Amino acid sequence: MEKPFDEPWRFPPQPEGFMVNAAGQNVEFVGITPGACYAVAVEGDIAYIVAGVYLLILDITDKSVPALLGSVQLPGMVYYGIAVSGGYAYIADGNTGLRVVDVSNPSIPIEKGYYDTPGYAYGVAIANNLIYVADDDGGMSILRFTAAELRISSVSPSNGPAKGGTEIKIYGTNFKAGATVTIGGKAAINPVVDPVAQVFITATTPSGKPGSADVVVTNPDGESATLEDGFKYIAPTEVLPARTALLPNYPNPFNLETWIPYQLSAESDVTVELYNIHGRLMRVFALGIKPAGSYVTKDRAVYWDGKNEAGERVASGVYFYRLKAVSPSPGLSPQGRGDYGEAFSAVRRLVVVK
């Protein structure tokens, strides 16, 4: 049996009297671009032209005056064919085979792949997610292009203060112009995709809670990638108090509740006691070992709900609160074992009103 394509193509003879005779009056000149144009593809109001060693992308909204949006130089000497589909331009590039260019951002076209066909690529067509290349003596090559997945590989630097403001670079693949970034669920400030290779994004971190946070990049088409625990927020370093002190409670006077702040210059075993005006002990807060630092805010100060040890609300009047802080001796256990060193004690007055 004769195999197909064993012999050179043979065209049937032209019938006698065959003639092409089309009238010219039904074709009207609308516009022209300067310079060479070897092949063209059009999608909507954008034209993709192969001209010499360049792919040119034109805005043809005004057909009489096409405007250049972007261009890219590729290695072949002459382009012979082009097809556009799904945000990519597929170019028959002569002796360098097929070139694939990301044209999703027309102002910054970027080559994303190539295949050196065995022959000389003259033409290209796209159908059913396959690429058909007319390859001269190499026959017809049928190819499939798979775009790189959106992926985050690393963040540098990978940590910064919880207040935000750290300038970072997010490295990965297939970032698109206009991509957004979130860190710990909050939008990063001014994310910009590298316009040359689209392999990193610069951004500034928002504020966040101390600890690790996920970094998420989302392309304009909705595709997203996550780097779990990609950035770590660092809590601000606390300046330790120079001396241990008992501070005024707030509010004072008070009705239902008050907070008793204090500060420690060294790790201490802390107790706060409350007495009525007659010196009777009303309430004891045994806080245990506390590290040096300021215990001033409501989440750290001693909270008193105005009740005694029995859970009964105390009467209106003047009360006294006392801070006792005993710091362990140097070199001994901070857990209360062994001899203790210097003891601190101070008393202040508060007023309960009804």
Short mmCIF file of C-alpha atoms in Angstrom, two decimals:
data_model
loop_
_atom_site.label_atom_id
_atom_site.label_comp_id
_atom_site.label_asym_id
_atom_site.label_seq_id
_atom_site.Cartn_x
_atom_site.Cartn_y
_atom_site.Cartn_z
CA MET A 1 0.00 0.00 0.00
CA GLU A 2 1.26 3.43 -0.88
CA LYS A 3 2.07 5.46 2.22
CA PRO A 4 0.83 9.05 2.39
CA PHE A 5 3.40 11.80 1.88
CA ASP A 6 5.99 9.35 0.40
CA GLU A 7 6.31 11.51 -2.69
CA PRO A 8 6.57 15.25 -3.22
CA TRP A 9 3.25 17.03 -3.50
CA ARG A 10 1.81 16.95 -7.02
CA PHE A 11 -0.74 19.58 -7.88
CA PRO A 12 -3.44 18.79 -10.44
CA PRO A 13 -3.06 20.55 -13.76
CA GLN A 14 -4.93 23.82 -14.14
CA PRO A 15 -8.10 23.38 -16.23
CA GLU A 16 -8.11 25.05 -19.62
CA GLY A 17 -9.62 28.47 -19.58
CA PHE A 18 -9.30 28.78 -15.76
CA MET A 19 -8.98 32.44 -14.75
CA VAL A 20 -9.31 34.45 -11.53
CA ASN A 21 -11.17 37.65 -12.31
CA ALA A 22 -12.22 39.62 -9.19
CA ALA A 23 -13.42 43.17 -9.32
CA GLY A 24 -11.28 45.67 -7.39
CA GLN A 25 -13.94 48.23 -6.54
CA ASN A 26 -15.19 46.33 -3.43
CA VAL A 27 -11.91 46.61 -1.43
CA GLU A 28 -11.25 49.93 0.26
CA PHE A 29 -7.96 51.22 1.75
CA VAL A 30 -8.34 52.08 5.46
CA GLY A 31 -4.86 52.34 6.98
CA ILE A 32 -1.26 51.17 6.87
CA THR A 33 1.68 50.68 9.21
CA PRO A 34 5.18 51.82 8.27
CA GLY A 35 8.00 49.31 7.74
CA ALA A 36 7.88 45.58 7.07
CA CYS A 37 5.08 43.17 7.98
CA TYR A 38 5.55 39.47 7.28
CA ALA A 39 2.50 38.10 9.12
CA VAL A 40 -0.35 39.43 11.21
CA ALA A 41 -2.98 38.23 13.69
CA VAL A 42 -5.78 40.31 15.19
CA GLU A 43 -7.78 39.94 18.41
CA GLY A 44 -10.34 42.63 19.14
CA ASP A 45 -8.67 46.01 18.76
CA ILE A 46 -5.12 44.67 19.00
CA ALA A 47 -2.98 43.59 16.04
CA TYR A 48 0.10 41.39 16.38
CA ILE A 49 2.64 41.93 13.60
CA VAL A 50 5.85 40.03 12.88
CA ALA A 51 8.32 42.34 11.21
CA GLY A 52 11.93 41.31 10.70
CA VAL A 53 13.24 40.27 14.10
CA TYR A 54 10.44 41.95 16.06
CA LEU A 55 6.96 41.17 17.29
CA LEU A 56 5.02 44.43 17.30
CA ILE A 57 1.75 44.86 19.19
CA LEU A 58 -0.52 47.63 17.92
CA ASP A 59 -3.67 49.30 19.15
CA ILE A 60 -5.93 49.46 16.09
CA THR A 61 -8.91 51.12 17.74
CA ASP A 62 -8.35 53.89 15.21
CA LYS A 63 -7.74 51.82 12.09
CA SER A 64 -6.33 54.77 10.19
CA VAL A 65 -3.63 55.43 12.80
CA PRO A 66 -2.46 52.21 14.52
CA ALA A 67 -0.55 52.94 17.75
CA LEU A 68 2.36 50.87 19.05
CA LEU A 69 1.68 49.28 22.46
CA GLY A 70 4.76 47.10 22.88
CA SER A 71 7.41 45.03 21.14
CA VAL A 72 9.90 42.25 21.74
CA GLN A 73 12.92 41.02 19.77
CA LEU A 74 13.24 37.29 19.21
CA PRO A 75 16.18 35.31 17.79
CA GLY A 76 14.96 34.38 14.29
CA MET A 77 15.86 36.51 11.29
CA VAL A 78 12.46 36.42 9.59
CA TYR A 79 9.02 35.65 10.99
CA TYR A 80 6.72 33.71 8.73
CA GLY A 81 3.50 33.20 10.65
CA ILE A 82 1.69 34.10 13.86
CA ALA A 83 -1.39 32.97 15.78
CA VAL A 84 -2.76 34.40 19.03
CA SER A 85 -4.79 32.50 21.63
CA GLY A 86 -5.37 32.71 25.38
CA GLY A 87 -3.00 35.60 26.00
CA TYR A 88 -0.11 34.02 24.09
CA ALA A 89 1.33 34.69 20.64
CA TYR A 90 2.69 31.66 18.76
CA ILE A 91 5.27 32.63 16.14
CA ALA A 92 6.72 30.54 13.29
CA ASP A 93 10.29 31.77 13.50
CA GLY A 94 12.08 30.19 10.57
CA ASN A 95 15.19 28.26 11.56
CA THR A 96 14.57 28.76 15.30
CA GLY A 97 11.22 26.96 15.16
CA LEU A 98 8.25 28.00 17.29
CA ARG A 99 8.45 30.87 19.79
CA VAL A 100 5.77 31.46 22.45
CA VAL A 101 5.29 34.99 23.81
CA ASP A 102 3.08 36.06 26.72
CA VAL A 103 1.06 39.02 25.40
CA SER A 104 -1.43 39.27 28.29
CA ASN A 105 0.13 42.66 29.02
CA PRO A 106 0.50 44.12 25.51
CA SER A 107 2.93 46.81 26.65
CA ILE A 108 5.39 44.22 28.04
CA PRO A 109 5.42 41.06 25.86
CA ILE A 110 7.68 38.35 27.32
CA GLU A 111 8.90 35.13 25.70
CA LYS A 112 7.73 32.13 27.72
CA GLY A 113 8.85 29.14 25.66
CA TYR A 114 10.14 27.80 22.35
CA TYR A 115 10.55 24.59 20.38
CA ASP A 116 13.21 24.15 17.68
CA THR A 117 11.35 22.23 15.00
CA PRO A 118 13.36 19.98 12.64
CA GLY A 119 12.63 22.04 9.54
CA TYR A 120 12.05 25.71 8.81
CA ALA A 121 8.92 27.07 10.48
CA TYR A 122 6.77 28.95 7.94
CA GLY A 123 3.30 29.04 9.43
CA VAL A 124 1.35 28.29 12.60
CA ALA A 125 -2.27 27.59 13.60
CA ILE A 126 -3.98 26.88 16.94
CA ALA A 127 -6.84 24.42 17.45
CA ASN A 128 -8.06 22.38 20.43
CA ASN A 129 -5.13 23.50 22.63
CA LEU A 130 -2.62 22.20 20.10
CA ILE A 131 -0.14 24.13 17.96
CA TYR A 132 0.26 23.17 14.30
CA VAL A 133 3.50 24.37 12.69
CA ALA A 134 4.12 24.29 8.93
CA ASP A 135 7.77 23.25 9.03
CA ASP A 136 8.86 23.17 5.36
CA ASP A 137 10.76 19.92 4.68
CA GLY A 138 10.19 18.95 8.31
CA GLY A 139 6.51 18.39 7.64
CA MET A 140 3.84 19.57 10.06
CA SER A 141 4.86 19.63 13.72
CA ILE A 142 2.07 19.27 16.28
CA LEU A 143 3.02 20.76 19.64
CA ARG A 144 1.48 21.46 23.03
CA PHE A 145 2.46 24.44 25.22
CA THR A 146 1.90 24.36 28.98
CA ALA A 147 2.33 27.68 30.74
CA ALA A 148 4.37 27.75 33.94
CA GLU A 149 2.23 27.66 37.07
CA LEU A 150 1.99 30.65 39.35
CA ARG A 151 4.31 29.78 42.22
CA ILE A 152 6.01 31.56 45.14
CA SER A 153 9.44 30.18 45.99
CA SER A 154 10.73 32.62 48.62
CA VAL A 155 10.44 36.05 50.23
CA SER A 156 13.45 38.24 51.01
CA PRO A 157 13.85 39.44 53.67
CA SER A 158 11.62 36.86 55.31
CA ASN A 159 11.00 38.81 58.52
CA GLY A 160 10.44 42.36 59.71
CA PRO A 161 8.83 44.47 62.43
CA ALA A 162 5.16 44.01 63.25
CA LYS A 163 4.53 47.70 62.56
CA GLY A 164 5.09 46.96 58.83
CA GLY A 165 7.07 49.03 56.35
CA THR A 166 9.58 46.33 55.33
CA GLU A 167 10.50 46.41 51.63
CA ILE A 168 10.48 42.83 50.33
CA LYS A 169 10.96 40.85 47.12
CA ILE A 170 8.71 37.88 46.44
CA TYR A 171 10.37 35.37 44.09
CA GLY A 172 8.56 32.80 41.96
CA THR A 173 7.19 32.12 38.49
CA ASN A 174 4.41 33.35 36.21
CA PHE A 175 3.67 36.61 38.02
CA LYS A 176 1.46 38.88 35.91
CA ALA A 177 1.50 42.66 35.74
CA GLY A 178 -1.17 43.96 38.10
CA ALA A 179 -0.83 41.05 40.56
CA THR A 180 -1.88 41.75 44.15
CA VAL A 181 -0.16 40.59 47.34
CA THR A 182 -1.52 39.91 50.83
CA ILE A 183 0.51 39.12 53.95
CA GLY A 184 -1.39 37.64 56.84
CA GLY A 185 -4.62 38.54 55.05
CA LYS A 186 -3.74 42.25 54.74
CA ALA A 187 -2.92 43.92 51.41
CA ALA A 188 0.76 44.66 50.82
CA ILE A 189 1.64 48.20 49.82
CA ASN A 190 2.48 49.05 46.19
CA PRO A 191 3.22 45.58 44.74
CA VAL A 192 5.06 45.84 41.41
CA VAL A 193 5.87 42.86 39.15
CA ASP A 194 9.35 42.79 37.60
CA PRO A 195 8.65 43.98 34.03
CA VAL A 196 11.58 42.11 32.45
CA ALA A 197 11.23 38.45 33.44
CA GLN A 198 8.22 38.50 35.80
CA VAL A 199 10.10 36.37 38.35
CA PHE A 200 9.80 38.68 41.36
CA ILE A 201 7.47 41.24 42.92
CA THR A 202 8.57 44.19 45.02
CA ALA A 203 6.21 45.30 47.80
CA THR A 204 6.08 46.83 51.27
CA THR A 205 4.66 44.87 54.19
CA PRO A 206 1.53 46.07 56.02
CA SER A 207 1.36 45.95 59.80
CA GLY A 208 0.67 42.55 61.33
CA LYS A 209 0.57 40.49 64.50
CA PRO A 210 3.88 39.06 65.78
CA GLY A 211 4.46 35.59 64.33
CA SER A 212 4.42 33.88 60.96
CA ALA A 213 2.04 34.96 58.19
CA ASP A 214 1.04 33.47 54.83
CA VAL A 215 2.05 35.34 51.68
CA VAL A 216 -0.50 35.20 48.83
CA VAL A 217 -0.04 36.45 45.24
CA THR A 218 -3.11 36.76 43.01
CA ASN A 219 -2.83 37.44 39.27
CA PRO A 220 -5.41 39.64 37.50
CA ASP A 221 -7.02 36.50 36.01
CA GLY A 222 -7.79 35.21 39.52
CA GLU A 223 -5.04 32.58 39.69
CA SER A 224 -3.35 32.63 43.10
CA ALA A 225 -0.45 31.02 44.94
CA THR A 226 0.32 30.84 48.67
CA LEU A 227 3.61 30.54 50.53
CA GLU A 228 2.60 29.37 54.00
CA ASP A 229 4.43 31.15 56.83
CA GLY A 230 6.30 33.07 54.15
CA PHE A 231 6.91 36.15 56.31
CA LYS A 232 7.48 36.52 60.05
CA TYR A 233 6.42 39.61 61.97
CA ILE A 234 8.73 40.44 64.87
CA ALA A 235 7.41 42.07 68.05
CA PRO A 236 9.12 45.30 69.06
CA THR A 237 11.91 44.96 71.59
CA GLU A 238 10.74 46.22 74.98
CA VAL A 239 12.93 48.74 76.83
CA LEU A 240 13.23 47.40 80.38
CA PRO A 241 12.43 49.75 83.27
CA ALA A 242 15.38 51.14 85.21
CA ARG A 243 13.62 50.54 88.54
CA THR A 244 10.76 48.57 90.05
CA ALA A 245 7.71 50.73 90.84
CA LEU A 246 4.04 50.61 91.80
CA LEU A 247 2.06 53.01 89.60
CA PRO A 248 -1.28 54.83 90.11
CA ASN A 249 -4.34 52.72 89.39
CA TYR A 250 -6.79 53.78 86.70
CA PRO A 251 -9.50 54.90 86.80
CA ASN A 252 -9.37 56.39 90.28
CA PRO A 253 -11.85 56.94 91.86
CA PHE A 254 -13.77 54.04 90.31
CA ASN A 255 -17.07 52.23 90.64
CA LEU A 256 -17.00 48.72 89.19
CA GLU A 257 -13.45 48.03 88.10
CA THR A 258 -9.90 49.37 88.03
CA TRP A 259 -6.43 48.39 86.81
CA ILE A 260 -3.29 48.44 88.96
CA PRO A 261 -0.13 48.96 86.87
CA TYR A 262 3.45 48.29 87.92
CA GLN A 263 6.92 47.82 86.46
CA LEU A 264 9.81 45.47 87.25
CA SER A 265 13.50 46.15 86.70
CA ALA A 266 14.29 42.45 87.23
CA GLU A 267 12.48 39.14 87.23
CA SER A 268 10.48 38.92 90.46
CA ASP A 269 7.94 36.95 92.44
CA VAL A 270 5.00 39.39 92.45
CA THR A 271 2.08 39.78 94.86
CA VAL A 272 -0.53 42.58 94.99
CA GLU A 273 -2.60 42.96 98.17
CA LEU A 274 -5.65 45.16 98.85
CA TYR A 275 -6.54 46.50 102.33
CA ASN A 276 -9.40 48.58 103.67
CA ILE A 277 -8.78 51.76 105.66
CA HIS A 278 -8.63 49.72 108.89
CA GLY A 279 -5.79 47.55 107.57
CA ARG A 280 -7.94 44.48 106.97
CA LEU A 281 -6.77 42.35 104.03
CA MET A 282 -9.54 42.30 101.39
CA ARG A 283 -7.98 40.65 98.33
CA VAL A 284 -4.69 38.99 97.32
CA PHE A 285 -3.34 38.57 93.78
CA ALA A 286 -0.44 36.09 93.83
CA LEU A 287 0.98 36.60 90.34
CA GLY A 288 4.04 34.38 90.68
CA ILE A 289 7.29 34.89 88.79
CA LYS A 290 7.10 37.76 86.30
CA PRO A 291 9.89 38.76 83.90
CA ALA A 292 11.30 42.28 83.94
CA GLY A 293 9.13 44.72 82.01
CA SER A 294 6.23 47.15 82.14
CA TYR A 295 2.80 45.89 83.23
CA VAL A 296 0.84 49.01 82.43
CA THR A 297 -1.72 48.28 79.74
CA LYS A 298 -5.07 46.66 80.56
CA ASP A 299 -3.96 43.32 79.17
CA ARG A 300 -0.92 43.25 81.54
CA ALA A 301 -1.85 45.27 84.64
CA VAL A 302 -3.60 43.71 87.67
CA TYR A 303 -7.38 43.84 87.23
CA TRP A 304 -9.62 44.37 90.29
CA ASP A 305 -13.38 44.05 89.98
CA GLY A 306 -14.04 45.73 93.36
CA LYS A 307 -14.79 42.44 95.17
CA ASN A 308 -13.22 40.80 98.20
CA GLU A 309 -11.91 37.23 98.46
CA ALA A 310 -15.47 35.98 99.09
CA GLY A 311 -16.69 37.55 95.85
CA GLU A 312 -18.64 40.28 97.62
CA ARG A 313 -18.52 43.83 96.33
CA VAL A 314 -16.69 46.09 98.78
CA ALA A 315 -18.23 49.22 100.26
CA SER A 316 -17.44 52.73 99.12
CA GLY A 317 -14.40 54.30 100.69
CA VAL A 318 -10.64 54.53 100.72
CA TYR A 319 -8.53 51.39 100.15
CA PHE A 320 -4.82 50.72 99.89
CA TYR A 321 -3.00 48.44 97.47
CA ARG A 322 0.47 47.07 98.04
CA LEU A 323 3.00 45.63 95.57
CA LYS A 324 5.53 43.09 96.84
CA ALA A 325 8.23 42.04 94.36
CA VAL A 326 11.06 39.72 95.40
CA SER A 327 13.79 39.11 92.85
CA PRO A 328 15.75 35.81 92.95
CA SER A 329 19.40 36.00 93.94
CA PRO A 330 21.81 35.95 90.97
CA GLY A 331 22.46 32.43 89.79
CA LEU A 332 19.52 30.87 91.62
CA SER A 333 16.31 29.50 90.13
CA PRO A 334 13.77 32.09 88.97
CA GLN A 335 11.00 29.59 89.77
CA GLY A 336 10.99 30.40 93.51
CA ARG A 337 13.45 27.72 94.62
CA GLY A 338 16.39 28.71 96.82
CA ASP A 339 17.19 31.94 98.60
CA TYR A 340 15.72 35.20 97.38
CA GLY A 341 17.46 38.50 97.00
CA GLU A 342 16.24 42.07 97.22
CA ALA A 343 12.57 42.64 98.08
CA PHE A 344 10.56 45.63 96.88
CA SER A 345 7.43 46.92 98.60
CA ALA A 346 5.26 49.98 97.91
CA VAL A 347 1.75 51.14 98.85
CA ARG A 348 -0.75 53.45 97.09
CA ARG A 349 -4.29 54.61 97.80
CA LEU A 350 -7.44 54.14 95.72
CA VAL A 351 -11.06 55.20 96.17
CA VAL A 352 -14.20 53.14 95.56
CA VAL A 353 -17.38 55.13 94.84
CA LYS A 354 -20.95 53.94 94.33
#
